[in-house]
CSV table of C-alpha atoms in Angstrom, one decimal:
chain,number,residue,atom,x,y,z
C,1,MET,CA,0.0,0.0,0.0
C,2,SER,CA,1.5,3.3,-1.0
C,3,ALA,CA,0.9,6.7,0.4
C,4,GLU,CA,0.6,8.5,-2.9
C,5,GLY,CA,-1.9,11.4,-3.1
C,6,PRO,CA,-5.1,9.6,-4.1
C,7,ASP,CA,-4.5,6.8,-1.7
C,8,ALA,CA,-3.6,9.2,1.1
C,9,ALA,CA,-6.9,11.1,0.6
C,10,GLU,CA,-8.9,7.8,0.5
C,11,ARG,CA,-7.3,6.7,3.7
C,12,ALA,CA,-8.1,10.1,5.3
C,13,ARG,CA,-11.7,9.5,4.3
C,14,ARG,CA,-11.7,6.1,5.9
C,15,TRP,CA,-10.1,7.6,9.0
C,16,LEU,CA,-12.9,10.2,9.1
C,17,ALA,CA,-15.5,7.4,8.9
C,18,ARG,CA,-13.9,5.4,11.7
C,19,SER,CA,-13.6,8.5,13.8
C,20,ARG,CA,-17.3,9.3,13.4
C,21,LEU,CA,-16.5,12.8,12.2
C,22,PRO,CA,-18.8,14.4,9.6
C,23,ALA,CA,-18.3,12.9,6.2
C,24,ALA,CA,-18.4,16.4,4.7
C,25,SER,CA,-15.2,17.3,6.5
C,26,GLY,CA,-12.7,19.1,4.3
C,27,ILE,CA,-9.7,17.0,3.1
C,28,GLU,CA,-6.5,18.9,1.8
C,29,LEU,CA,-3.3,17.3,0.6
C,30,LEU,CA,-0.4,19.3,2.0
C,31,ALA,CA,3.1,19.8,0.6
C,32,GLY,CA,5.3,17.1,2.0
C,33,ASP,CA,9.0,16.6,2.9
C,34,ALA,CA,11.5,14.4,1.1
C,35,SER,CA,10.1,11.2,2.6
C,36,ASP,CA,7.5,8.7,1.4
C,37,ARG,CA,5.0,10.0,3.9
C,38,ARG,CA,2.0,12.1,2.9
C,39,PHE,CA,0.3,14.9,4.9
C,40,VAL,CA,-3.4,15.5,4.8
C,41,ARG,CA,-5.3,18.2,6.6
C,42,VAL,CA,-8.8,17.3,7.7
C,43,THR,CA,-11.2,20.0,8.8
C,44,PRO,CA,-14.3,18.5,10.5
C,45,GLU,CA,-17.4,20.7,10.6
C,46,GLY,CA,-17.5,22.4,14.0
C,47,ALA,CA,-14.2,21.0,15.3
C,48,PRO,CA,-10.5,21.9,15.1
C,49,SER,CA,-8.6,20.7,12.0
C,50,ARG,CA,-6.0,18.0,12.3
C,51,VAL,CA,-3.0,16.9,10.2
C,52,LEU,CA,-2.8,13.2,9.3
C,53,VAL,CA,0.6,11.8,8.7
C,54,VAL,CA,0.0,9.0,6.2
C,55,HIS,CA,2.7,6.3,6.1
C,56,LYS,CA,3.3,3.9,3.3
C,57,GLY,CA,1.6,1.0,5.1
C,58,PRO,CA,0.4,-0.1,8.5
C,59,ILE,CA,2.3,1.1,11.5
C,60,ASP,CA,3.1,-0.1,15.1
C,61,PRO,CA,2.5,3.1,17.1
C,62,ALA,CA,4.6,1.7,20.0
C,63,ALA,CA,7.6,1.4,17.8
C,64,LEU,CA,7.2,4.5,15.7
C,65,PRO,CA,10.0,7.1,16.0
C,66,LEU,CA,7.6,9.9,15.3
C,67,ILE,CA,5.7,9.3,18.5
C,68,ALA,CA,8.7,8.4,20.6
C,69,VAL,CA,10.6,11.5,19.6
C,70,ALA,CA,7.6,13.7,20.1
C,71,ASP,CA,7.4,12.5,23.7
C,72,LEU,CA,11.1,13.0,24.1
C,73,PHE,CA,11.1,16.5,22.7
C,74,ARG,CA,8.2,17.6,25.0
C,75,GLU,CA,10.3,16.4,27.9
C,76,LEU,CA,13.3,18.6,26.9
C,77,PRO,CA,11.1,20.8,26.6
C,78,VAL,CA,10.8,21.7,22.9
C,79,PRO,CA,7.4,22.7,21.4
C,80,VAL,CA,6.1,20.1,19.0
C,81,PRO,CA,2.6,19.3,17.7
C,82,ALA,CA,0.5,17.2,20.0
C,83,VAL,CA,-0.1,13.6,19.0
C,84,LEU,CA,-3.9,13.3,19.0
C,85,GLY,CA,-4.2,9.6,18.0
C,86,THR,CA,-3.2,6.9,15.6
C,87,ASP,CA,-4.8,4.3,13.3
C,88,ALA,CA,-2.3,1.5,13.0
C,89,GLY,CA,-4.1,-0.3,10.1
C,90,LEU,CA,-4.4,2.8,8.0
C,91,GLY,CA,-0.8,3.8,8.8
C,92,ILE,CA,-2.0,7.2,10.2
C,93,VAL,CA,-0.7,9.4,13.0
C,94,VAL,CA,-3.0,12.3,13.9
C,95,LEU,CA,-1.3,15.5,14.8
C,96,GLU,CA,-2.3,18.9,16.1
C,97,ASP,CA,-2.6,21.3,13.1
C,98,LEU,CA,0.0,24.1,13.5
C,99,GLY,CA,-1.2,26.0,10.4
C,100,ASP,CA,0.7,26.7,7.2
C,101,GLU,CA,3.3,29.4,8.1
C,102,THR,CA,6.9,28.1,8.3
C,103,LEU,CA,9.9,30.1,9.4
C,104,GLU,CA,10.8,30.3,5.7
C,105,ASP,CA,7.5,32.1,5.0
C,106,LEU,CA,7.9,34.4,8.0
C,107,LEU,CA,11.5,35.4,7.1
C,108,ALA,CA,10.4,36.3,3.6
C,109,ARG,CA,8.0,38.9,4.8
C,110,LEU,CA,9.9,40.2,7.9
C,111,PRO,CA,12.1,43.4,7.6
C,112,ALA,CA,15.8,42.6,7.8
C,113,ALA,CA,16.1,44.2,11.2
C,114,LYS,CA,13.7,41.7,12.8
C,115,ARG,CA,15.0,38.5,11.2
C,116,GLU,CA,17.8,37.8,13.5
C,117,ALA,CA,15.5,37.8,16.5
C,118,ARG,CA,13.7,34.8,15.0
C,119,TYR,CA,17.0,33.1,14.3
C,120,ARG,CA,18.0,33.6,17.9
C,121,GLU,CA,14.7,32.0,18.9
C,122,ALA,CA,15.6,29.0,16.7
C,123,ILE,CA,19.1,28.8,18.1
C,124,ALA,CA,17.6,28.8,21.6
C,125,LEU,CA,15.7,25.7,20.6
C,126,ILE,CA,18.9,24.0,19.5
C,127,ALA,CA,20.5,24.8,22.8
C,128,THR,CA,17.5,23.4,24.6
C,129,ILE,CA,17.7,20.1,22.6
C,130,GLN,CA,21.4,19.8,23.3
C,131,GLU,CA,21.1,20.6,27.0
C,132,GLY,CA,18.0,18.5,27.5
C,133,GLY,CA,19.7,15.6,25.8
C,134,ARG,CA,22.7,15.9,28.2
C,135,ARG,CA,20.4,16.1,31.2
C,136,LEU,CA,18.6,12.9,30.2
C,137,ALA,CA,21.8,11.2,29.4
C,138,ASP,CA,23.2,12.1,32.8
C,139,ALA,CA,20.1,10.7,34.4
C,140,GLY,CA,20.5,7.4,32.5
C,141,ALA,CA,17.3,8.0,30.5
C,142,THR,CA,18.7,7.1,27.1
C,143,THR,CA,16.3,4.4,25.9
C,144,ALA,CA,14.6,6.6,23.3
C,145,PRO,CA,15.6,6.0,19.7
C,146,PRO,CA,17.7,9.1,19.1
C,147,PHE,CA,20.1,8.1,21.8
C,148,ARG,CA,20.7,4.8,20.0
C,149,LEU,CA,21.4,6.4,16.6
C,150,ALA,CA,24.4,8.6,15.6
C,151,PHE,CA,26.1,10.4,12.8
C,152,ASP,CA,28.9,7.9,12.8
C,153,ALA,CA,31.5,7.7,10.1
C,154,ALA,CA,29.6,5.1,8.1
C,155,LYS,CA,26.4,7.2,8.1
C,156,LEU,CA,28.2,10.4,7.1
C,157,ARG,CA,30.1,8.6,4.3
C,158,TRP,CA,26.9,7.1,3.0
C,159,GLU,CA,25.4,10.6,2.8
C,160,LEU,CA,28.4,11.8,0.8
C,161,GLY,CA,28.1,8.8,-1.5
C,162,PHE,CA,24.5,9.8,-2.0
C,163,PHE,CA,25.8,13.1,-3.4
C,164,LEU,CA,28.0,11.3,-5.9
C,165,ASP,CA,25.2,9.0,-7.0
C,166,HIS,CA,22.3,11.4,-7.1
C,167,PHE,CA,23.7,14.8,-7.7
C,168,VAL,CA,26.8,14.2,-9.7
C,169,ALA,CA,25.6,11.2,-11.7
C,170,GLY,CA,21.9,11.6,-11.5
C,171,TYR,CA,21.2,15.4,-11.6
C,172,ARG,CA,24.4,16.7,-13.3
C,173,ARG,CA,24.9,13.6,-15.4
C,174,LEU,CA,28.7,14.0,-15.1
C,175,PRO,CA,30.9,11.0,-15.6
C,176,LEU,CA,33.7,10.9,-13.1
C,177,ALA,CA,37.1,9.5,-14.0
C,178,PRO,CA,38.1,6.7,-11.6
C,179,ALA,CA,41.0,8.7,-10.2
C,180,THR,CA,38.7,11.7,-9.5
C,181,ARG,CA,36.1,9.5,-7.8
C,182,CYS,CA,38.8,7.8,-5.7
C,183,ALA,CA,40.2,11.2,-4.7
C,184,LEU,CA,36.8,12.5,-3.7
C,185,GLU,CA,36.0,9.4,-1.7
C,186,ALA,CA,39.3,9.8,0.1
C,187,GLU,CA,38.4,13.4,1.0
C,188,PHE,CA,34.9,12.4,2.0
C,189,ARG,CA,36.3,9.6,4.2
C,190,THR,CA,38.5,12.0,6.1
C,191,LEU,CA,35.7,14.5,6.5
C,192,ALA,CA,33.3,11.9,7.8
C,193,GLU,CA,35.9,10.5,10.3
C,194,GLU,CA,36.7,13.9,11.6
C,195,MET,CA,33.0,14.8,12.2
C,196,ALA,CA,32.3,11.4,13.7
C,197,ASP,CA,35.2,11.9,16.2
C,198,GLU,CA,33.6,15.1,17.6
C,199,PRO,CA,31.7,14.8,21.0
C,200,ARG,CA,28.1,14.1,20.3
C,201,VAL,CA,25.0,15.9,21.4
C,202,LEU,CA,21.3,15.3,20.7
C,203,CYS,CA,20.4,16.6,17.2
C,204,HIS,CA,17.1,17.2,15.4
C,205,ARG,CA,18.9,16.3,12.2
C,206,ASP,CA,16.9,18.4,9.8
C,207,PHE,CA,16.6,21.7,11.6
C,208,HIS,CA,15.8,24.2,8.8
C,209,SER,CA,13.3,26.8,8.0
C,210,ARG,CA,10.7,24.5,6.5
C,211,ASN,CA,10.7,22.3,9.6
C,212,LEU,CA,10.0,25.2,12.0
C,213,MET,CA,6.4,26.3,12.1
C,214,VAL,CA,5.1,29.6,13.4
C,215,HIS,CA,2.1,28.9,15.6
C,216,HIS,CA,0.6,31.5,18.0
C,217,GLY,CA,3.6,33.6,17.5
C,218,ARG,CA,6.3,31.1,18.6
C,219,LEU,CA,8.4,28.5,16.8
C,220,TYR,CA,7.3,24.8,16.8
C,221,VAL,CA,9.5,21.9,15.6
C,222,ILE,CA,8.3,19.3,13.1
C,223,ASP,CA,9.8,16.5,11.1
C,224,PHE,CA,11.8,15.4,14.1
C,225,GLN,CA,11.4,11.6,13.9
C,226,ASP,CA,15.0,11.1,12.6
C,227,ALA,CA,16.6,12.8,15.6
C,228,ARG,CA,20.0,11.3,16.6
C,229,MET,CA,23.3,12.0,18.2
C,230,GLY,CA,25.8,14.1,16.3
C,231,PRO,CA,28.1,17.1,16.2
C,232,ASP,CA,27.1,20.2,18.1
C,233,THR,CA,27.2,22.3,14.9
C,234,TYR,CA,24.9,20.0,12.9
C,235,ASP,CA,21.5,21.7,13.7
C,236,LEU,CA,23.2,25.1,13.8
C,237,VAL,CA,24.5,24.6,10.2
C,238,SER,CA,21.1,23.3,9.2
C,239,VAL,CA,19.4,26.6,10.1
C,240,LEU,CA,22.2,29.1,9.4
C,241,ARG,CA,23.3,27.6,6.1
C,242,ASP,CA,19.7,26.8,5.1
C,243,ALA,CA,19.3,26.4,1.3
C,244,TYR,CA,15.7,27.6,1.6
C,245,ALA,CA,16.5,30.8,3.5
C,246,PRO,CA,20.1,32.0,2.8
C,247,LEU,CA,21.7,34.3,5.2
C,248,ASP,CA,24.6,36.8,4.6
C,249,SER,CA,28.0,36.0,6.1
C,250,ALA,CA,27.9,38.8,8.7
C,251,SER,CA,24.6,37.6,10.1
C,252,VAL,CA,25.9,34.0,10.2
C,253,ASP,CA,28.9,35.1,12.2
C,254,ARG,CA,26.8,37.0,14.7
C,255,LEU,CA,24.5,34.1,15.2
C,256,ILE,CA,27.3,31.6,15.6
C,257,ALA,CA,28.6,33.9,18.4
C,258,HIS,CA,25.1,33.9,19.9
C,259,TYR,CA,25.0,30.1,19.9
C,260,GLN,CA,28.5,30.1,21.4
C,261,GLY,CA,27.3,32.1,24.4
C,262,LEU,CA,24.1,30.0,24.9
C,263,ALA,CA,26.1,26.8,24.7
C,264,ARG,CA,28.9,28.2,26.9
C,265,ILE,CA,31.6,27.3,24.4
C,266,ALA,CA,35.0,28.8,25.2
C,267,ASP,CA,36.9,28.4,21.9
C,268,GLY,CA,35.1,30.4,19.2
C,269,VAL,CA,37.9,29.6,16.6
C,270,ALA,CA,37.4,25.9,17.0
C,271,LEU,CA,33.7,26.3,16.9
C,272,ARG,CA,33.9,28.1,13.5
C,273,ARG,CA,36.3,25.4,12.2
C,274,ARG,CA,33.7,22.7,13.2
C,275,PHE,CA,31.0,24.9,11.6
C,276,ARG,CA,32.8,25.0,8.3
C,277,ARG,CA,33.4,21.3,8.3
C,278,THR,CA,29.8,20.5,9.0
C,279,THR,CA,28.7,23.0,6.4
C,280,ILE,CA,30.6,21.1,3.7
C,281,GLN,CA,29.1,17.7,4.7
C,282,ARG,CA,25.6,19.0,5.2
C,283,ALA,CA,25.5,21.0,2.0
C,284,LEU,CA,26.8,18.1,-0.1
C,285,LYS,CA,24.3,15.8,1.6
C,286,ALA,CA,21.5,18.3,0.7
C,287,LEU,CA,22.7,18.5,-2.9
C,288,GLY,CA,22.4,14.7,-3.0
C,289,THR,CA,18.8,14.9,-1.7
C,290,PHE,CA,17.9,17.7,-4.1
C,291,GLY,CA,19.3,15.8,-7.0
C,292,TYR,CA,17.4,12.7,-6.1
C,293,GLN,CA,14.1,14.6,-5.7
C,294,ILE,CA,14.5,16.4,-9.0
C,295,ALA,CA,16.0,13.7,-11.2
C,296,VAL,CA,14.3,10.6,-9.8
C,297,ARG,CA,11.0,11.8,-8.3
C,298,ALA,CA,10.5,14.7,-10.7
C,299,ASN,CA,10.0,17.0,-7.7
C,300,ASP,CA,10.9,20.6,-8.7
C,301,ARG,CA,10.2,22.0,-5.2
C,302,TYR,CA,13.9,21.7,-4.5
C,303,ARG,CA,15.4,23.2,-7.7
C,304,ALA,CA,15.8,26.7,-6.4
C,305,ALA,CA,17.7,25.4,-3.4
C,306,VAL,CA,20.5,23.8,-5.5
C,307,PRO,CA,22.4,27.1,-6.3
C,308,VAL,CA,22.3,28.1,-2.6
C,309,ALA,CA,23.7,24.8,-1.4
C,310,ALA,CA,26.4,24.8,-4.1
C,311,ASP,CA,27.5,28.3,-3.0
C,312,CYS,CA,27.7,27.1,0.6
C,313,VAL,CA,30.0,24.3,-0.5
C,314,ARG,CA,32.2,26.6,-2.5
C,315,ASP,CA,32.4,29.2,0.3
C,316,ALA,CA,33.2,26.7,3.1
C,317,THR,CA,35.8,24.8,1.1
C,318,GLY,CA,37.3,28.1,-0.2
C,319,ARG,CA,37.7,29.7,3.2
C,320,ASP,CA,39.9,27.0,4.8
C,321,GLY,CA,43.2,25.8,3.2
C,322,ARG,CA,42.5,22.5,4.9
C,323,TYR,CA,39.9,21.8,2.1
C,324,ARG,CA,41.8,23.2,-0.9
C,325,ARG,CA,42.0,19.7,-2.5
C,326,LEU,CA,38.3,19.1,-2.0
C,327,HIS,CA,37.5,22.6,-3.3
C,328,ASP,CA,39.5,21.9,-6.5
C,329,LEU,CA,37.9,18.4,-7.0
C,330,LEU,CA,34.4,19.9,-6.6
C,331,ALA,CA,34.9,22.9,-8.8
C,332,PRO,CA,34.1,21.2,-12.2
C,333,ILE,CA,31.1,19.5,-10.6
C,334,LEU,CA,29.6,22.7,-9.3
C,335,ASP,CA,30.7,24.8,-12.3
C,336,GLY,CA,27.8,26.9,-13.6
C,337,ILE,CA,25.6,26.4,-10.5
C,338,GLY,CA,25.0,29.3,-8.2
C,339,SER,CA,26.7,32.7,-8.3
């Protein structure tokens, strides 16, 4: 059973019937993320709307990361949508409806002078996730799925391989000479190993402006089910080097300093070095995802983000002599993309 649009709508109608809500309730397919899940808003007559997360097939609510991580994040505490119910057979999780405004939408209409306040709010959530994760770990409460998953070297290398397969070969259709691919894989291996060796904190994993909803004036976090342990800069890079809402370098530097204060990090130079390294890996991983979505799934929603992510890679590899070889290897791949 797939969760494609028509099937998702049909399952939403079946859920409405089982819930004994009015059959005339509105059903609206919502823009989704890069996963196989679909999102459906149902608006019952005379009752609050809900968002149904429709999975590919039946689910086991007790083993579903979406529910477990929602419980964990509320404990941290981080604002997330309430889980209002499930239907295991239909593969549906029922969530509180947070509306349609993302941080990306809000930033687009805010004057420049007010944008950094919203970024500081987002960074405060990152600090809460990290500090709350440490608190739970110190208390021995580490049975939730995110504490058993990590950005280890194998995972990070796999993501960089995804870039080669789905951005370079799939989207760009560029043949790589064996020696070039070997050299890139060697650089990626070193990058992954260095990131994996960093002390790990609890990470959302996809903390960008499309996964931060503006609800009743405050930010709520969504798409958190893949949370895991990883570098302290991972979520910070996700929001400050966001391909959907690019920031100028001066703002990025001020906001890194803001995070440094919240997280009580003494060495700002080392923090920025880690930030550059994570930017390279995260932006390459994003390009792989964008390439896959565009070339394989014919999803143009990500096309405008490609030049922004490419610029992030060029900037981060060009700023640090440590990455000169990687910068030169990537130059022909990224040629003609971005500025």
